[in-house]
Coordinates of C-alpha atoms and ligand atoms in Angstrom, one line a residue:
X15 CA -11.8 -9.2 9.1
X16 CA -9.4 -7.9 12.5
X17 CA -12.1 -5.4 12.7
X18 CA -14.9 -8.0 12.1
X19 CA -13.6 -9.9 15.0
X20 CA -13.0 -7.3 16.8
X21 CA -16.5 -5.8 17.0
X22 CA -18.0 -9.5 17.6
X23 CA -15.7 -10.9 20.1
X24 CA -13.9 -7.6 21.9
X25 CA -17.6 -5.6 22.1
X26 CA -20.8 -8.4 21.5
X27 CA -21.8 -5.9 18.5
X28 CA -23.5 -7.7 15.4
X29 CA -21.3 -6.9 12.5
X30 CA -20.9 -7.4 8.8
X31 CA -19.1 -7.3 5.8
X32 CA -20.0 -6.7 2.3
X33 CA -16.7 -7.3 0.0
X34 CA -17.3 -7.0 -3.6
X35 CA -14.5 -9.6 -4.8
X36 CA -15.4 -13.1 -4.1
X37 CA -13.5 -14.0 -1.7
X38 CA -11.5 -12.9 0.8
X39 CA -8.0 -11.2 0.5
X40 CA -8.5 -8.1 -0.4
X41 CA -5.3 -6.8 -2.0
X42 CA -4.2 -9.8 -2.3
X43 CA -7.0 -11.4 -3.8
X44 CA -6.8 -9.2 -6.6
X45 CA -3.5 -9.0 -7.0
X46 CA -2.3 -12.0 -9.1
X47 CA 0.3 -10.4 -11.5
X48 CA 3.3 -12.7 -12.6
X49 CA 6.2 -12.1 -10.0
X50 CA 3.6 -10.3 -6.9
X51 CA 5.0 -11.0 -3.5
X52 CA 4.8 -9.1 -0.7
X53 CA 8.0 -6.3 -0.2
X54 CA 8.2 -6.7 3.3
X55 CA 9.1 -9.8 5.6
X56 CA 6.8 -12.5 6.1
X57 CA 7.3 -13.1 10.0
X58 CA 6.2 -8.9 10.2
X59 CA 3.7 -9.2 7.4
X60 CA 1.1 -10.8 9.5
X61 CA -1.7 -10.3 12.3
X62 CA -0.5 -9.7 15.8
X63 CA -3.5 -10.0 17.7
X64 CA -3.5 -13.5 18.5
X65 CA -0.7 -15.8 19.6
X66 CA -2.2 -19.0 18.8
X67 CA -2.7 -17.5 15.0
X68 CA 1.0 -16.8 14.8
X69 CA 1.8 -20.4 15.8
X70 CA -0.2 -22.1 14.1
X71 CA 1.3 -20.3 10.5
X72 CA 4.6 -21.7 8.9
X73 CA 5.6 -18.9 6.1
X74 CA 7.8 -20.5 3.3
X75 CA 10.0 -18.0 1.8
X76 CA 11.3 -14.6 3.1
X77 CA 9.2 -12.3 1.5
X78 CA 6.1 -15.3 0.2
X79 CA 4.3 -14.6 -3.2
X80 CA 0.6 -13.4 -4.1
X81 CA -1.2 -17.2 -3.6
X82 CA 0.9 -17.6 -0.1
X83 CA -0.7 -14.8 1.4
X84 CA -4.1 -15.3 0.3
X85 CA -3.9 -18.7 1.5
X86 CA -2.8 -16.8 5.0
X87 CA -6.1 -14.5 4.8
X88 CA -7.7 -17.3 4.2
X89 CA -6.7 -19.5 7.0
X90 CA -7.4 -16.6 9.1
X91 CA -11.4 -16.1 7.6
X92 CA -11.3 -20.1 8.6
X93 CA -9.7 -19.7 11.3
X94 CA -11.7 -16.7 13.6
X95 CA -15.2 -18.2 11.9
X96 CA -15.3 -14.9 10.0
X97 CA -16.7 -15.9 6.9
X98 CA -20.1 -16.4 8.1
X99 CA -20.6 -12.7 7.9
X100 CA -18.7 -11.9 5.0
X101 CA -21.2 -11.3 2.3
X102 CA -18.8 -11.6 -1.0
X103 CA -19.6 -10.3 -4.6
X104 CA -21.4 -7.1 -2.5
X105 CA -20.4 -4.2 -3.8
X106 CA -21.4 -1.0 -2.1
X107 CA -22.8 2.0 -3.7
X108 CA -23.8 4.3 -1.7
X109 CA -24.2 5.0 2.0
X110 CA -26.4 7.7 4.2
X111 CA -26.1 8.8 7.6
X112 CA -29.9 9.5 8.7
X113 CA -29.9 12.3 11.0
X114 CA -33.3 11.3 12.9
X115 CA -31.9 8.0 13.3
X116 CA -28.7 8.1 13.9
X117 CA -28.2 5.3 11.9
X118 CA -26.0 4.8 8.6
X119 CA -28.2 3.2 5.7
X120 CA -26.0 1.4 2.9
X121 CA -27.3 0.5 -0.8
X122 CA -25.5 -2.3 -2.7
X123 CA -25.3 -2.7 -6.2
X124 CA -27.8 -5.3 -6.5
X125 CA -30.2 -2.6 -4.4
X126 CA -29.7 -3.8 -0.8
X127 CA -30.2 -2.2 1.9
X128 CA -28.2 -2.5 5.0
X129 CA -29.1 -0.1 8.5
X130 CA -25.9 -0.1 10.8
X131 CA -24.7 2.1 13.8
X132 CA -21.8 2.5 12.8
X133 CA -20.3 2.0 9.4
X134 CA -16.0 1.2 8.9
X135 CA -14.5 1.3 5.7
X136 CA -11.8 -1.3 4.9
X137 CA -11.1 -0.3 1.6
X138 CA -7.7 -0.4 1.2
X139 CA -5.4 2.1 0.1
X140 CA -4.3 0.7 -3.3
X141 CA -7.9 -0.6 -4.4
X142 CA -9.0 1.4 -7.0
X143 CA -7.0 0.4 -10.4
X144 CA -5.9 3.3 -12.7
X145 CA -6.5 2.5 -16.3
X146 CA -4.6 5.1 -18.4
X147 CA -7.0 6.8 -20.2
X148 CA -4.6 6.5 -23.7
X149 CA -6.8 7.1 -27.0
X150 CA -7.9 4.3 -29.0
X151 CA -7.7 1.5 -26.3
X152 CA -10.7 -0.4 -27.6
X153 CA -9.0 -0.8 -30.9
X154 CA -6.4 -3.1 -29.8
X155 CA -7.1 -6.7 -31.7
X156 CA -5.3 -8.2 -28.6
X157 CA -5.5 -8.8 -25.0
X158 CA -4.5 -6.3 -22.5
X159 CA -4.9 -6.4 -18.6
X160 CA -3.9 -4.2 -15.4
X161 CA -2.5 -6.1 -12.7
X162 CA -4.7 -4.7 -10.0
X163 CA -7.4 -6.8 -11.9
X164 CA -5.8 -10.4 -12.9
X165 CA -7.9 -13.2 -14.2
X166 CA -7.5 -15.8 -12.0
X167 CA -6.8 -18.3 -14.4
X168 CA -3.3 -16.6 -15.2
X169 CA -2.4 -15.1 -18.8
X170 CA 0.0 -17.4 -21.1
X171 CA 2.4 -15.1 -22.1
X172 CA 4.4 -17.9 -24.1
X173 CA 5.8 -17.0 -26.8
X174 CA 4.4 -13.7 -27.1
X175 CA 5.0 -10.1 -28.1
X176 CA 4.4 -8.3 -24.7
X177 CA 4.5 -4.7 -23.8
X178 CA 4.7 -3.6 -20.1
X179 CA 3.4 -0.2 -19.2
X180 CA 4.8 1.4 -16.1
X181 CA 7.6 0.7 -13.9
X182 CA 6.4 1.3 -10.2
X183 CA 6.3 -1.9 -7.3
X184 CA 4.3 -4.0 -9.7
X185 CA 6.3 -3.6 -12.6
X186 CA 9.5 -4.2 -11.5
X187 CA 7.9 -7.7 -9.8
X188 CA 6.3 -9.0 -13.1
X189 CA 8.9 -7.9 -15.5
X190 CA 11.8 -10.4 -14.7
X191 CA 8.7 -13.4 -14.7
X192 CA 7.2 -12.3 -17.7
X193 CA 10.1 -12.0 -19.4
X194 CA 11.1 -15.4 -19.1
X195 CA 7.8 -16.5 -21.2
X196 CA 7.5 -13.6 -23.9
X197 CA 8.8 -14.3 -27.1
X198 CA 9.9 -10.9 -26.9
X199 CA 8.7 -8.1 -23.8
X200 CA 8.7 -3.9 -24.6
X201 CA 8.9 -2.4 -21.4
X202 CA 7.2 1.5 -21.8
X203 CA 9.1 3.3 -18.9
X204 CA 8.2 7.7 -17.8
X205 CA 9.5 7.4 -14.8
X206 CA 13.1 5.7 -14.0
X207 CA 12.7 3.9 -10.7
X208 CA 15.5 2.9 -7.5
X209 CA 14.4 -1.0 -6.8
X210 CA 16.8 -3.1 -4.1
X211 CA 17.0 -6.3 -4.6
X212 CA 14.4 -8.6 -2.8
X213 CA 17.5 -11.2 -1.7
X214 CA 14.0 -13.9 -1.5
X215 CA 15.2 -17.2 0.0
X216 CA 13.2 -20.0 1.8
X217 CA 12.8 -19.7 5.8
X218 CA 14.3 -21.9 8.1
X219 CA 12.7 -24.1 10.5
X220 CA 15.4 -22.2 12.8
X221 CA 14.3 -18.6 12.0
X222 CA 10.5 -19.5 11.7
X223 CA 10.9 -20.9 15.6
X224 CA 12.6 -18.0 16.5
X225 CA 10.3 -15.1 15.3
X226 CA 7.4 -17.1 17.0
X227 CA 9.8 -17.2 20.2
X228 CA 10.4 -13.8 19.9
X229 CA 6.8 -12.4 18.7
X230 CA 6.7 -9.9 21.6
X231 CA 10.0 -8.5 20.9
X232 CA 9.2 -8.6 17.2
X233 CA 6.2 -6.6 18.0
X234 CA 7.7 -4.2 20.3
X235 CA 9.9 -3.0 17.6
X236 CA 7.3 -2.8 14.7
X237 CA 5.4 -0.7 17.3
X238 CA 7.9 1.5 18.2
X239 CA 9.5 2.7 15.4
X240 CA 8.4 4.8 12.4
X241 CA 8.2 2.5 9.6
X242 CA 5.9 -0.7 11.8
X243 CA 8.8 -2.8 10.1
X244 CA 11.0 -5.2 12.3
X245 CA 14.1 -3.3 12.4
X246 CA 15.0 0.1 13.9
X247 CA 16.4 3.1 11.3
X248 CA 20.1 3.6 12.8
X249 CA 21.0 6.6 14.7
X250 CA 23.7 7.8 12.8
X251 CA 23.7 10.5 9.7
X252 CA 25.5 9.4 6.5
X253 CA 27.6 12.0 7.3
X254 CA 28.9 10.4 10.5
X255 CA 31.7 7.9 8.4
X256 CA 34.0 7.8 5.9
X257 CA 33.4 7.5 2.4
X258 CA 34.7 3.8 1.7
X259 CA 32.6 3.1 5.6
X260 CA 29.2 4.6 4.6
X261 CA 30.1 2.7 1.0
X262 CA 30.3 -1.1 3.2
X263 CA 26.6 0.2 5.2
X264 CA 25.4 0.5 2.0
X265 CA 26.9 -2.8 0.5
X266 CA 26.0 -4.6 3.7
X267 CA 22.3 -3.2 3.3
X268 CA 22.6 -4.4 -0.8
X269 CA 23.4 -8.0 -0.1
X270 CA 21.4 -8.5 3.0
X271 CA 18.0 -7.5 0.4
X272 CA 15.4 -5.2 1.5
X273 CA 14.0 -2.1 2.5
X274 CA 16.2 -2.7 5.5
X275 CA 18.8 -0.6 3.2
X276 CA 16.5 2.1 4.3
X277 CA 18.0 1.6 7.9
X278 CA 21.3 2.5 7.3
X279 CA 21.5 6.1 8.1
X280 CA 18.4 8.5 10.6
X281 CA 19.1 11.2 7.6
X282 CA 18.3 9.5 4.0
X283 CA 14.7 11.2 4.3
X284 CA 15.2 14.1 5.4
X285 CA 18.5 15.3 4.3
X286 CA 19.0 16.0 0.5
X287 CA 23.1 15.4 0.6
X288 CA 22.2 12.2 2.3
X289 CA 20.1 11.4 0.1
X290 CA 22.2 11.3 -2.8
X291 CA 24.6 8.8 -0.9
X292 CA 21.9 6.2 -1.5
X293 CA 21.1 7.3 -4.8
X294 CA 24.3 7.3 -6.2
X295 CA 24.9 4.2 -4.3
X296 CA 22.0 2.6 -6.8
X297 CA 22.8 3.9 -9.8
X298 CA 25.9 2.6 -9.4
X299 CA 24.8 -0.5 -9.1
X300 CA 22.6 -0.3 -12.6
X301 CA 25.6 0.4 -14.3
X302 CA 27.3 -2.2 -12.9
X303 CA 25.1 -5.0 -13.4
X304 CA 23.3 -3.6 -16.9
X305 CA 25.1 -4.8 -19.8
X306 CA 24.2 -2.3 -22.2
X307 CA 25.0 1.4 -20.9
X308 CA 22.7 3.2 -23.1
X309 CA 19.9 1.2 -21.1
X310 CA 21.5 1.4 -18.2
X311 CA 21.7 5.1 -18.4
X312 CA 18.0 5.0 -19.1
X313 CA 17.5 2.7 -16.1
X314 CA 19.8 5.0 -13.7
X315 CA 18.3 8.6 -15.0
X316 CA 16.1 8.7 -11.2
X317 CA 14.5 12.1 -11.0
X318 CA 13.4 12.1 -7.3
X319 CA 15.5 11.4 -4.1
X320 CA 15.6 7.7 -3.3
X321 CA 12.7 6.4 -1.0
X322 CA 10.6 9.3 -2.1
X323 CA 8.2 6.3 -3.5
X324 CA 8.3 3.4 -2.2
X325 CA 11.1 1.2 -3.0
X326 CA 10.5 -1.3 -5.2
X327 CA 11.9 -4.6 -4.4
X328 CA 13.2 -6.6 -6.4
X329 CA 13.7 -10.3 -8.0
X330 CA 16.3 -10.0 -11.0
X331 CA 15.3 -7.1 -12.3
X332 CA 17.8 -5.1 -13.6
X333 CA 19.5 -8.4 -14.4
X334 CA 16.7 -9.2 -16.9
X335 CA 17.9 -5.7 -18.9
X336 CA 20.6 -8.2 -20.0
X337 CA 18.3 -10.7 -21.8
X338 CA 18.0 -10.5 -25.7
X339 CA 14.1 -10.7 -26.0
X340 CA 14.1 -7.2 -23.8
X341 CA 13.9 -4.1 -24.7
X342 CA 13.1 -0.5 -23.1
X343 CA 11.5 2.7 -24.2
X344 CA 12.2 5.9 -23.1
X345 CA 8.1 7.8 -22.8
X346 CA 9.6 10.6 -21.4
X347 CA 11.8 10.9 -24.9
X348 CA 9.0 9.3 -27.1
X349 CA 6.1 9.2 -25.4
X350 CA 3.1 7.8 -26.0
X351 CA 0.7 8.7 -28.9
X352 CA -2.1 6.4 -28.5
X353 CA -3.1 2.5 -28.9
X354 CA -3.5 1.0 -32.3
X355 CA -5.3 -1.7 -33.9
X356 CA -1.8 -3.8 -33.9
X357 CA 0.1 -2.1 -30.3
X358 CA 1.8 0.8 -29.2
X359 CA 2.5 3.9 -31.0
X360 CA 4.8 6.4 -29.9
X361 CA 6.3 9.8 -31.3
X362 CA 8.8 7.8 -32.7
X363 CA 7.2 4.2 -33.7
X364 CA 4.3 1.7 -33.6
X365 CA 5.6 -1.4 -31.2
X366 CA 3.4 -4.7 -32.3
X367 CA 2.3 -6.5 -29.3
X368 CA 0.4 -9.7 -28.7
X369 CA -0.7 -8.6 -25.1
X370 CA -0.3 -5.3 -23.2
X371 CA 0.3 -5.1 -19.4
X372 CA -0.5 -1.6 -17.2
X373 CA 1.3 -1.7 -14.4
X374 CA 0.1 1.5 -13.7
X375 CA -0.9 2.0 -10.5
X376 CA -3.9 2.7 -8.5
X377 CA -6.6 6.0 -7.7
X378 CA -4.6 5.7 -4.6
X379 CA -5.6 6.1 -0.7
X380 CA -9.4 8.7 -1.8
X381 CA -10.5 6.3 -5.0
X382 CA -12.1 2.9 -3.6
X383 CA -13.6 5.7 -0.7
X384 CA -14.7 8.3 -3.5
X385 CA -16.3 5.6 -5.6
X386 CA -18.9 4.7 -2.9
X387 CA -21.5 7.9 -2.5
X388 CA -21.6 8.9 1.3
X389 CA -23.6 11.8 2.4
X390 CA -22.9 12.3 5.8
X391 CA -25.2 15.5 7.9
X392 CA -27.2 17.4 6.3
X393 CA -26.7 15.9 2.6
X394 CA -23.2 16.5 2.5
X395 CA -20.8 14.2 0.2
X396 CA -17.8 13.0 1.1
X397 CA -16.1 13.6 -2.2
X398 CA -17.6 17.5 -1.8
X399 CA -15.7 17.8 1.7
X400 CA -13.0 16.4 -0.2
X401 CA -13.1 18.0 -3.0
X402 CA -9.6 20.2 -2.5
X403 CA -8.2 16.5 -1.4
X404 CA -9.0 14.4 2.0
X405 CA -9.4 16.2 5.1
X406 CA -10.1 14.1 8.1
X407 CA -8.7 14.0 11.4
X408 CA -6.1 11.4 12.3
X409 CA -7.0 9.5 8.7
X410 CA -10.0 8.2 10.9
X411 CA -13.1 10.2 11.2
X412 CA -14.2 13.2 8.9
X413 CA -15.9 16.2 10.4
X414 CA -20.0 15.7 8.8
X415 CA -19.8 12.1 8.9
X416 CA -20.9 10.1 12.4
X417 CA -20.0 7.4 13.4
X418 CA -18.1 7.0 10.0
X419 CA -14.6 5.1 10.3
X420 CA -11.8 4.7 7.8
X421 CA -9.3 2.1 8.5
X422 CA -6.1 3.5 7.1
X423 CA -7.6 6.2 5.6
X424 CA -5.1 9.1 4.1
X425 CA -4.0 11.2 7.1
X426 CA -3.0 8.2 8.5
X427 CA 0.9 6.4 8.0
X428 CA -0.2 3.6 6.6
X429 CA 1.4 3.1 3.5
X430 CA 4.7 4.6 4.6
X431 CA 4.7 1.3 6.6
X432 CA 4.8 -2.1 7.2
X433 CA 0.4 -2.3 6.5
X434 CA -0.5 -5.1 9.2
X435 CA 0.6 -3.2 11.9
X436 CA -0.9 0.1 11.3
X437 CA -4.3 -2.0 10.2
X438 CA -4.3 -3.5 13.3
X439 CA -3.4 -0.3 15.1
X440 CA -6.8 1.3 13.7
X441 CA -8.8 -1.9 14.4
X442 CA -7.5 -1.5 18.1
X443 CA -8.4 2.1 18.0
X444 CA -11.7 2.4 16.8
X445 CA -12.6 -0.7 18.8
X446 CA -12.0 1.0 21.5
X447 CA -13.5 4.1 20.5
X448 CA -16.8 2.4 20.4
X449 CA -16.8 0.2 23.5
X450 CA -16.2 4.1 25.2
X451 CA -19.0 5.1 23.3
X452 CA -21.1 2.0 24.4
X453 CA -19.9 2.5 28.2
X454 CA -20.4 6.3 28.4
X455 CA -23.6 5.8 26.7
X456 CA -22.5 8.0 23.8
X457 CA -24.6 7.8 20.6
X458 CA -22.6 9.6 18.5
X459 CA -18.8 10.3 17.6
X460 CA -17.9 13.3 15.3
X461 CA -14.3 14.7 14.3
X462 CA -14.8 18.9 14.9
X463 CA -13.9 21.1 12.1
X464 CA -11.1 22.2 13.8
X465 CA -9.4 18.8 14.2
X466 CA -9.8 18.2 10.7
X467 CA -8.1 21.9 10.6
X468 CA -5.2 20.8 12.5
X469 CA -5.0 17.0 11.0
X470 CA -4.5 18.9 7.9
X471 CA -1.7 21.1 9.2
X472 CA -0.1 18.6 10.6
X473 CA 0.2 16.1 7.8
X474 CA 1.6 19.2 5.6
X475 CA 3.9 20.1 8.1
X476 CA 5.3 16.3 8.3
X477 CA 5.3 15.7 4.4
X478 CA 7.4 19.2 4.3
X479 CA 10.5 17.9 6.9
X480 CA 10.7 15.6 4.7
X481 CA 12.1 14.8 1.0
X482 CA 8.8 12.9 0.5
X483 CA 7.1 15.4 -1.8
X484 CA 9.8 15.6 -4.1
X485 CA 8.7 12.7 -6.4
X486 CA 6.4 15.2 -7.8
X487 CA 4.7 12.5 -9.4
X488 CA 3.7 10.4 -6.9
X489 CA 0.8 8.5 -6.0
X490 CA 1.5 10.1 -2.1
X491 CA 0.4 13.3 -3.8
X492 CA -2.2 12.5 -5.9
X493 CA -0.3 13.5 -9.0
X494 CA -0.5 9.8 -10.9
X495 CA -4.1 10.9 -11.6
X496 CA -5.0 13.1 -13.6
X497 CA -7.6 16.5 -11.8
X498 CA -7.0 14.6 -9.0
X499 CA -5.7 17.4 -6.2
X500 CA -2.4 17.6 -5.1
X501 CA -2.1 16.9 -1.6
X502 CA 0.0 14.6 0.3
X503 CA -2.0 12.4 1.9
X504 CA 0.3 10.3 3.9
X505 CA 1.1 11.2 7.9
X506 CA 4.7 11.1 7.4
X507 CA 5.6 12.0 10.5
X508 CA 6.2 8.1 11.8
X509 CA 4.3 5.1 13.1
X510 CA 5.5 5.4 16.7
X511 CA 4.6 9.0 16.5
X512 CA 1.1 8.9 15.2
X513 CA 0.3 6.2 17.6
X514 CA 0.9 8.3 20.3
X515 CA -0.8 10.9 19.5
X516 CA -3.6 8.6 18.9
X517 CA -3.5 7.6 22.9
X518 CA -3.0 11.3 23.8
X519 CA -6.7 12.0 21.9
X520 CA -7.8 9.6 24.0
X521 CA -6.2 9.9 27.5
X522 CA -7.4 13.3 26.6
X523 CA -11.1 12.6 26.9
X524 CA -11.3 12.1 22.6
X525 CA -9.7 15.5 22.2
X526 CA -11.0 17.0 18.6
X527 CA -13.9 15.1 18.4
X528 CA -17.5 15.9 19.2
X529 CA -19.9 13.3 21.3
X530 CA -23.1 13.3 22.1
X531 CA -25.5 11.2 23.9
X532 CA -28.5 12.4 22.2
Ligands
NAP6 P1 2.7 3.0 -9.1 O1 4.0 3.1 -7.9 O2 1.9 4.0 -9.2 O3 3.6 3.2 -10.4 C1 3.0 3.3 -11.6 C2 3.9 3.1 -12.9 O4 3.1 3.5 -13.8 C3 4.7 4.4 -13.2 O5 6.1 4.0 -13.2 C4 3.9 5.4 -13.9 O6 5.1 6.5 -14.1 C5 3.6 4.3 -15.2 N1 2.4 4.2 -15.5 C6 1.2 5.2 -14.9 N2 0.1 5.8 -16.1 C7 1.3 5.7 -17.3 C8 0.7 6.1 -18.5 N3 -0.9 6.7 -18.7 N4 2.1 5.8 -19.4 C9 2.7 5.6 -19.2 N5 3.3 5.2 -17.8 C10 2.5 5.2 -17.2 O7 2.0 1.9 -9.0 P2 2.4 0.7 -8.4 O8 3.9 0.0 -9.3 O9 0.9 -1.0 -9.0 O10 2.6 0.1 -6.9 C11 1.7 1.1 -6.1 C12 2.2 0.9 -4.5 O11 1.4 -0.4 -4.7 C13 3.5 0.8 -4.5 O12 4.0 2.4 -4.3 C14 3.5 -0.2 -3.5 O13 3.0 0.9 -2.1 C15 2.2 -1.2 -3.7 N6 3.1 -2.3 -4.4 C16 3.3 -3.2 -3.2 C17 3.6 -4.3 -3.7 C18 4.5 -5.0 -2.2 O14 3.9 -5.4 -1.8 N7 5.0 -6.3 -3.2 C19 3.9 -5.1 -5.7 C20 3.6 -3.8 -5.8 C21 3.0 -2.5 -5.4 P3 4.8 7.9 -13.3 O15 5.6 7.0 -12.0 O16 6.1 8.3 -14.8 O17 3.7 8.1 -13.3

């Protein structure tokens, strides 16, 4: 939506958004599962490009629920009169660059044909639902749902025997809410996960006023730090203080709630021992909260460093296992063998279920892009160019695909950040790039092969300097999708550094891009 507005209002271009859904909102349109809410602070999880927009929207909670965020995005669409250039219910099948005319030809699933000088994808990083290929799903006599394709009319869990597969951010949000309604909830856990309490609360009028009055300062913090959240990571090491002091710091973060817990020490994501101090603290909390020692041990048996996967932020997740109607199954010990007409058959037993919820994540970062048949110069397909994993420059452009831009694509820091600042940065960069092209009479821009080689190297080097690749089953690595190349996809060098690199590239005359007038 911001890219549309920028093309239209800043550059005076005619632009059209093609959207598969029957409404705006992207991830917040699709992810309507119970408990879906933001894990970033509401005052920062918003557009900052318009002061008037900041002033006229009031968030109700620290971590708002999905319907409120969807209302906000609809408000943005209306406020900036975006709907007249958004074509809904239009899934794109293919995009092909025609060299002779230097235009993109885009075809929808319905066969509609569009042409454009520039093609920008804003298909989201976590938008291609991963329904696992467990044998027997079509035999299941009950109802099943993936959280990322949730029915608009909701699901009635009342008194039902429900199974949830998956304990990532989504499962961890959904489980407490489903448990409150279900007759019995069985959680199927393959990988135990850290989770931080959200401590969600209504926002006071005073805080709302503060956030509006200080929006420039808040934006400055978000754009000058590593993760685009409205807080800085402190400069101390976990070993700059005594054990008691460290524990008190973690305790304060736990009490405050939210992702700010990660800011306690600068070395949590780069030093294994420092990381272990946080990991042990959270494991201790799980044992304190969960009354049944066997269940607590299973939940705390976490095999990767803290924050090597994006840490879920929960409301009463671990507490939910103290309910009589909730049980936990260890899929590491007894894997799912198949789905039967009656429920889920593991290596140990058959669990009879009326509803199965797959909170099994997404074919992240490349899934939605590669579902579109994208063809660049000389018939080169994006799926071939990326057969060994995504290869691009700055996460923005792919060699061989002229005038094609990817917002928050692989190779950008987006998913390691608070998303809205990352999105705004990409949109601003693309908009200014196209402004430059038009002012200078440049017809085509394309990342060079050597620039892509350099960037793939940078992305790998940045990840290797952290503990992130140590979560070997993470979607950051594509490891959650069978057969997907194992490549660390996001840029882990930090948002501020990334912004600087992108700005330097521009100041050096779009270094690493080939610009041509013909
Ligand atoms: P996810 O992190 O990929 O978690 C998927 C879960 O499903 C994992 O526990 C995974 O286990 C399990 N799973 C997958 N296939 C399975 C199978 N065949 N059998 C058993 N278990 C299986 O997905 P997600 O929870 O949807 O979260 C994805 C990302 O979306 C998050 O990291 C976050 O960035 C974003 N998100 C954000 C919010 C928010 O803003 N509040 C909320 C939800 C999601 P393994 O780990 O063993 O593979």
